[in-house]
mmCIF file of N, CA and C in Angstrom:
data_model
loop_
_atom_site.group_PDB
_atom_site.id
_atom_site.type_symbol
_atom_site.label_atom_id
_atom_site.label_comp_id
_atom_site.label_asym_id
_atom_site.label_seq_id
_atom_site.Cartn_x
_atom_site.Cartn_y
_atom_site.Cartn_z
ATOM 1 N N MET A 1 29.466 -35.343 -8.676
ATOM 2 C CA MET A 1 29.420 -34.727 -9.600
ATOM 3 C C MET A 1 31.031 -33.997 -10.146
ATOM 4 N N ILE A 2 31.604 -33.723 -8.327
ATOM 5 C CA ILE A 2 32.812 -32.997 -9.196
ATOM 6 C C ILE A 2 34.025 -33.616 -9.831
ATOM 7 N N THR A 3 33.824 -34.934 -9.687
ATOM 8 C CA THR A 3 35.128 -35.830 -10.437
ATOM 9 C C THR A 3 34.265 -35.711 -12.389
ATOM 10 N N SER A 4 33.126 -35.743 -12.058
ATOM 11 C CA SER A 4 32.521 -36.096 -13.748
ATOM 12 C C SER A 4 33.042 -34.469 -14.491
ATOM 13 N N THR A 5 33.085 -33.187 -13.831
ATOM 14 C CA THR A 5 33.394 -32.239 -14.105
ATOM 15 C C THR A 5 34.343 -31.899 -14.777
ATOM 16 N N MET A 6 35.162 -32.630 -13.642
ATOM 17 C CA MET A 6 37.034 -32.561 -13.754
ATOM 18 C C MET A 6 37.494 -33.445 -15.207
ATOM 19 N N ALA A 7 36.900 -34.654 -15.305
ATOM 20 C CA ALA A 7 36.734 -35.056 -16.309
ATOM 21 C C ALA A 7 36.610 -34.409 -17.730
ATOM 22 N N ALA A 8 34.955 -34.478 -17.703
ATOM 23 C CA ALA A 8 34.377 -33.552 -19.107
ATOM 24 C C ALA A 8 35.210 -32.019 -19.326
ATOM 25 N N GLY A 9 36.288 -31.553 -18.193
ATOM 26 C CA GLY A 9 36.439 -30.326 -18.450
ATOM 27 C C GLY A 9 37.676 -30.856 -19.069
ATOM 28 N N LYS A 10 38.640 -31.604 -18.808
ATOM 29 C CA LYS A 10 40.183 -32.507 -19.459
ATOM 30 C C LYS A 10 39.215 -32.851 -20.877
ATOM 31 N N VAL A 11 38.480 -33.320 -21.165
ATOM 32 C CA VAL A 11 37.906 -33.268 -22.662
ATOM 33 C C VAL A 11 38.041 -32.711 -23.293
ATOM 34 N N ARG A 12 37.027 -30.955 -22.716
ATOM 35 C CA ARG A 12 37.368 -30.111 -23.561
ATOM 36 C C ARG A 12 38.204 -29.095 -23.992
ATOM 37 N N GLU A 13 39.011 -29.381 -23.184
ATOM 38 C CA GLU A 13 40.717 -28.810 -22.630
ATOM 39 C C GLU A 13 41.693 -29.632 -23.886
ATOM 40 N N ILE A 14 41.617 -30.959 -24.564
ATOM 41 C CA ILE A 14 41.874 -31.498 -25.026
ATOM 42 C C ILE A 14 41.363 -31.606 -26.409
ATOM 43 N N ALA A 15 40.261 -31.288 -26.672
ATOM 44 C CA ALA A 15 39.852 -30.422 -28.452
ATOM 45 C C ALA A 15 40.310 -29.029 -28.278
ATOM 46 N N SER A 16 39.737 -28.122 -27.151
ATOM 47 C CA SER A 16 40.704 -27.412 -28.001
ATOM 48 C C SER A 16 42.171 -26.935 -28.118
ATOM 49 N N GLU A 17 42.862 -27.690 -27.403
ATOM 50 C CA GLU A 17 44.340 -27.695 -27.446
ATOM 51 C C GLU A 17 44.721 -28.595 -28.839
ATOM 52 N N ASN A 18 43.879 -28.933 -29.366
ATOM 53 C CA ASN A 18 44.369 -30.103 -30.991
ATOM 54 C C ASN A 18 43.119 -29.261 -31.968
ATOM 55 N N SER A 19 42.560 -28.062 -31.609
ATOM 56 C CA SER A 19 41.692 -27.469 -32.628
ATOM 57 C C SER A 19 40.850 -28.220 -33.310
ATOM 58 N N LEU A 20 39.985 -29.151 -32.207
ATOM 59 C CA LEU A 20 39.038 -30.389 -32.674
ATOM 60 C C LEU A 20 38.061 -28.950 -32.054
ATOM 61 N N PRO A 21 36.937 -29.486 -32.885
ATOM 62 C CA PRO A 21 35.405 -28.877 -32.076
ATOM 63 C C PRO A 21 34.412 -29.445 -31.083
ATOM 64 N N GLU A 22 34.249 -28.603 -30.080
ATOM 65 C CA GLU A 22 34.001 -29.414 -28.469
ATOM 66 C C GLU A 22 33.182 -29.871 -28.893
ATOM 67 N N PRO A 23 33.551 -31.194 -27.936
ATOM 68 C CA PRO A 23 32.422 -32.449 -28.494
ATOM 69 C C PRO A 23 30.847 -32.431 -27.373
ATOM 70 N N ASN A 24 29.939 -33.129 -27.554
ATOM 71 C CA ASN A 24 28.674 -32.926 -26.853
ATOM 72 C C ASN A 24 29.225 -34.109 -25.660
ATOM 73 N N ILE A 25 29.250 -33.621 -24.517
ATOM 74 C CA ILE A 25 29.159 -33.932 -23.045
ATOM 75 C C ILE A 25 28.086 -33.861 -22.561
ATOM 76 N N ILE A 26 28.034 -35.281 -21.930
ATOM 77 C CA ILE A 26 26.527 -35.795 -21.002
ATOM 78 C C ILE A 26 27.247 -35.655 -19.871
ATOM 79 N N GLN A 27 26.693 -35.183 -18.676
ATOM 80 C CA GLN A 27 27.655 -35.668 -17.419
ATOM 81 C C GLN A 27 26.046 -36.596 -16.654
ATOM 82 N N CYS A 28 26.175 -37.599 -16.184
ATOM 83 C CA CYS A 28 25.198 -38.274 -15.307
ATOM 84 C C CYS A 28 26.024 -39.460 -14.470
ATOM 85 N N LYS A 29 25.094 -39.695 -13.643
ATOM 86 C CA LYS A 29 25.890 -40.445 -12.416
ATOM 87 C C LYS A 29 25.254 -42.269 -13.194
ATOM 88 N N PHE A 30 26.685 -42.963 -12.791
ATOM 89 C CA PHE A 30 26.685 -44.603 -13.324
ATOM 90 C C PHE A 30 25.184 -44.927 -13.582
ATOM 91 N N SER A 31 24.737 -44.751 -12.229
ATOM 92 C CA SER A 31 23.563 -45.469 -12.558
ATOM 93 C C SER A 31 21.973 -44.615 -13.896
ATOM 94 N N GLU A 32 22.706 -43.708 -14.331
ATOM 95 C CA GLU A 32 21.979 -43.588 -15.166
ATOM 96 C C GLU A 32 22.470 -43.551 -16.513
ATOM 97 N N VAL A 33 23.841 -43.933 -16.931
ATOM 98 C CA VAL A 33 24.415 -44.753 -18.280
ATOM 99 C C VAL A 33 23.595 -45.085 -19.303
ATOM 100 N N GLU A 34 22.874 -46.231 -19.050
ATOM 101 C CA GLU A 34 22.624 -47.284 -19.656
ATOM 102 C C GLU A 34 21.358 -46.061 -20.413
ATOM 103 N N GLY A 35 20.295 -45.673 -19.515
ATOM 104 C CA GLY A 35 19.148 -44.803 -19.980
ATOM 105 C C GLY A 35 19.932 -43.737 -21.103
ATOM 106 N N GLU A 36 20.882 -42.951 -20.758
ATOM 107 C CA GLU A 36 21.771 -42.269 -21.482
ATOM 108 C C GLU A 36 21.813 -42.683 -23.292
ATOM 109 N N LEU A 37 22.839 -44.292 -23.043
ATOM 110 C CA LEU A 37 22.903 -44.785 -23.995
ATOM 111 C C LEU A 37 21.759 -45.018 -24.562
ATOM 112 N N ASN A 38 20.535 -44.878 -24.528
ATOM 113 C CA ASN A 38 19.760 -45.756 -25.053
ATOM 114 C C ASN A 38 19.280 -44.549 -25.538
ATOM 115 N N THR A 39 18.990 -43.167 -25.346
ATOM 116 C CA THR A 39 18.411 -41.952 -25.886
ATOM 117 C C THR A 39 19.410 -40.781 -26.279
ATOM 118 N N ASN A 40 20.815 -41.362 -26.724
ATOM 119 C CA ASN A 40 21.955 -40.403 -27.154
ATOM 120 C C ASN A 40 22.971 -40.683 -27.939
ATOM 121 N N HIS A 41 23.258 -40.484 -28.874
ATOM 122 C CA HIS A 41 24.294 -41.020 -29.747
ATOM 123 C C HIS A 41 25.704 -40.662 -28.679
ATOM 124 N N VAL A 42 26.518 -41.619 -28.663
ATOM 125 C CA VAL A 42 27.421 -41.518 -27.406
ATOM 126 C C VAL A 42 28.421 -42.091 -28.666
ATOM 127 N N ASP A 43 29.890 -41.484 -28.305
ATOM 128 C CA ASP A 43 30.935 -41.795 -29.139
ATOM 129 C C ASP A 43 32.178 -42.253 -28.324
ATOM 130 N N PHE A 44 31.999 -41.600 -26.775
ATOM 131 C CA PHE A 44 32.721 -42.696 -25.553
ATOM 132 C C PHE A 44 32.602 -42.373 -24.644
ATOM 133 N N ILE A 45 32.855 -43.055 -23.683
ATOM 134 C CA ILE A 45 32.383 -42.547 -22.331
ATOM 135 C C ILE A 45 33.468 -42.571 -21.291
ATOM 136 N N VAL A 46 33.428 -41.869 -20.858
ATOM 137 C CA VAL A 46 34.756 -41.398 -19.381
ATOM 138 C C VAL A 46 34.458 -41.116 -17.975
ATOM 139 N N PRO A 47 34.682 -42.704 -17.231
ATOM 140 C CA PRO A 47 33.628 -42.388 -16.123
ATOM 141 C C PRO A 47 35.142 -42.402 -15.296
ATOM 142 N N THR A 48 34.618 -41.884 -14.435
ATOM 143 C CA THR A 48 35.800 -41.713 -13.073
ATOM 144 C C THR A 48 35.624 -42.822 -12.144
ATOM 145 N N GLY A 49 35.247 -43.787 -12.274
ATOM 146 C CA GLY A 49 35.407 -44.914 -11.444
ATOM 147 C C GLY A 49 35.229 -45.844 -12.311
ATOM 148 N N HIS A 50 34.415 -46.865 -11.595
ATOM 149 C CA HIS A 50 34.457 -48.449 -12.202
ATOM 150 C C HIS A 50 33.237 -48.619 -12.501
ATOM 151 N N LEU A 51 32.694 -48.753 -13.767
ATOM 152 C CA LEU A 51 31.525 -48.208 -14.632
ATOM 153 C C LEU A 51 31.496 -49.860 -15.145
ATOM 154 N N ASP A 52 30.286 -50.642 -14.500
ATOM 155 C CA ASP A 52 30.178 -52.332 -14.756
ATOM 156 C C ASP A 52 30.087 -52.019 -16.740
ATOM 157 N N GLU A 53 31.122 -53.219 -17.459
ATOM 158 C CA GLU A 53 30.376 -53.292 -19.054
ATOM 159 C C GLU A 53 29.114 -53.686 -19.244
ATOM 160 N N THR A 54 28.394 -54.299 -18.165
ATOM 161 C CA THR A 54 27.021 -54.550 -18.649
ATOM 162 C C THR A 54 26.313 -52.803 -19.090
ATOM 163 N N VAL A 55 26.405 -52.132 -18.739
ATOM 164 C CA VAL A 55 25.891 -50.969 -18.661
ATOM 165 C C VAL A 55 26.236 -50.548 -20.304
ATOM 166 N N THR A 56 27.582 -50.481 -20.553
ATOM 167 C CA THR A 56 28.111 -49.959 -21.720
ATOM 168 C C THR A 56 27.881 -49.791 -23.069
ATOM 169 N N HIS A 57 27.008 -51.433 -23.251
ATOM 170 C CA HIS A 57 26.675 -51.683 -24.513
ATOM 171 C C HIS A 57 27.815 -51.584 -25.395
ATOM 172 N N GLY A 58 29.020 -51.482 -25.542
ATOM 173 C CA GLY A 58 30.156 -51.579 -26.319
ATOM 174 C C GLY A 58 30.484 -50.568 -26.412
ATOM 175 N N VAL A 59 30.227 -49.652 -25.990
ATOM 176 C CA VAL A 59 30.704 -48.709 -26.134
ATOM 177 C C VAL A 59 33.153 -47.861 -25.944
ATOM 178 N N LYS A 60 33.339 -47.421 -26.695
ATOM 179 C CA LYS A 60 34.441 -47.071 -26.214
ATOM 180 C C LYS A 60 34.227 -46.932 -24.317
ATOM 181 N N THR A 61 35.119 -47.480 -23.856
ATOM 182 C CA THR A 61 35.254 -46.606 -22.257
ATOM 183 C C THR A 61 36.961 -46.153 -22.082
ATOM 184 N N ILE A 62 36.645 -44.866 -21.852
ATOM 185 C CA ILE A 62 38.164 -44.645 -21.538
ATOM 186 C C ILE A 62 38.174 -43.930 -20.344
ATOM 187 N N SER A 63 39.451 -44.888 -19.448
ATOM 188 C CA SER A 63 39.438 -43.862 -18.033
ATOM 189 C C SER A 63 39.344 -42.893 -17.495
ATOM 190 N N GLY A 64 38.505 -42.126 -17.076
ATOM 191 C CA GLY A 64 39.024 -40.436 -16.633
ATOM 192 C C GLY A 64 39.562 -40.529 -15.127
ATOM 193 N N THR A 65 39.850 -41.632 -14.341
ATOM 194 C CA THR A 65 40.173 -41.442 -13.297
ATOM 195 C C THR A 65 41.697 -40.560 -12.564
ATOM 196 N N PRO A 66 42.075 -40.899 -14.469
ATOM 197 C CA PRO A 66 43.673 -39.879 -13.720
ATOM 198 C C PRO A 66 43.536 -38.787 -14.362
ATOM 199 N N PHE A 67 42.660 -37.880 -14.768
ATOM 200 C CA PHE A 67 42.237 -36.745 -14.452
ATOM 201 C C PHE A 67 42.245 -35.954 -12.721
ATOM 202 N N VAL A 68 41.657 -37.432 -12.451
ATOM 203 C CA VAL A 68 41.137 -37.050 -10.549
ATOM 204 C C VAL A 68 42.793 -37.023 -9.908
ATOM 205 N N THR A 69 43.408 -38.387 -10.302
ATOM 206 C CA THR A 69 44.456 -38.527 -9.310
ATOM 207 C C THR A 69 45.527 -38.281 -9.995
ATOM 208 N N GLY A 70 46.062 -37.926 -11.134
ATOM 209 C CA GLY A 70 47.439 -37.223 -11.518
ATOM 210 C C GLY A 70 48.269 -38.439 -12.046
ATOM 211 N N VAL A 71 48.030 -39.530 -12.154
ATOM 212 C CA VAL A 71 48.179 -40.998 -12.157
ATOM 213 C C VAL A 71 47.651 -41.357 -13.476
ATOM 214 N N HIS A 72 48.954 -41.256 -14.381
ATOM 215 C CA HIS A 72 48.536 -42.105 -15.833
ATOM 216 C C HIS A 72 48.179 -40.981 -17.247
ATOM 217 N N GLU A 73 47.635 -39.854 -16.541
ATOM 218 C CA GLU A 73 47.163 -38.662 -16.809
ATOM 219 C C GLU A 73 47.482 -38.589 -18.909
ATOM 220 N N ASP A 74 48.982 -39.136 -18.881
ATOM 221 C CA ASP A 74 48.907 -38.314 -20.487
ATOM 222 C C ASP A 74 48.311 -39.708 -21.144
ATOM 223 N N LYS A 75 48.344 -40.667 -20.673
ATOM 224 C CA LYS A 75 47.769 -41.600 -21.002
ATOM 225 C C LYS A 75 46.306 -41.442 -21.883
ATOM 226 N N ALA A 76 45.867 -41.420 -20.852
ATOM 227 C CA ALA A 76 44.341 -41.122 -21.049
ATOM 228 C C ALA A 76 43.725 -40.316 -22.126
ATOM 229 N N SER A 77 44.735 -38.944 -21.818
ATOM 230 C CA SER A 77 44.959 -37.675 -22.666
ATOM 231 C C SER A 77 44.836 -38.445 -24.230
ATOM 232 N N SER A 78 46.188 -39.396 -24.007
ATOM 233 C CA SER A 78 46.180 -39.454 -25.343
ATOM 234 C C SER A 78 45.048 -40.495 -25.894
ATOM 235 N N GLU A 79 44.149 -41.185 -25.106
ATOM 236 C CA GLU A 79 43.527 -42.094 -26.218
ATOM 237 C C GLU A 79 42.040 -41.115 -26.153
ATOM 238 N N ILE A 80 41.775 -40.342 -25.599
ATOM 239 C CA ILE A 80 40.714 -39.441 -25.777
ATOM 240 C C ILE A 80 41.215 -38.686 -26.580
ATOM 241 N N LEU A 81 42.360 -38.324 -26.975
ATOM 242 C CA LEU A 81 42.178 -37.343 -28.177
ATOM 243 C C LEU A 81 42.560 -38.325 -29.698
ATOM 244 N N ALA A 82 42.808 -39.641 -29.285
ATOM 245 C CA ALA A 82 42.286 -40.456 -30.516
ATOM 246 C C ALA A 82 41.194 -40.362 -30.697
ATOM 247 N N ALA A 83 40.154 -40.773 -29.411
ATOM 248 C CA ALA A 83 38.539 -40.869 -30.051
ATOM 249 C C ALA A 83 37.929 -39.799 -30.334
ATOM 250 N N LEU A 84 38.527 -38.061 -30.153
ATOM 251 C CA LEU A 84 38.124 -37.194 -30.056
ATOM 252 C C LEU A 84 38.556 -36.817 -32.228
ATOM 253 N N GLU A 85 39.743 -37.781 -32.479
ATOM 254 C CA GLU A 85 40.217 -37.376 -33.911
ATOM 255 C C GLU A 85 39.106 -38.501 -34.558
ATOM 256 N N ALA A 86 38.785 -39.319 -34.641
ATOM 257 C CA ALA A 86 38.082 -40.264 -34.954
ATOM 258 C C ALA A 86 36.787 -40.677 -36.051
#
């Protein structure tokens, strides 16, 4: 859960830096995603690894791996900002 905590922190940071309300964030294991989607309204998913598309039910997915590796972090941040503003 360390990597998901990093991604969640980054999402909160992006919202704060852009004067957007703090989003409701659900952290869970990959095996729990489908159940969370069945019981919660989710605007987008930020997995920190490969998440099988069959469990996302068409919900927008933005890779959170850049927040762990530092590679392409600007691109991921831009995608999250756009999703938060939508």
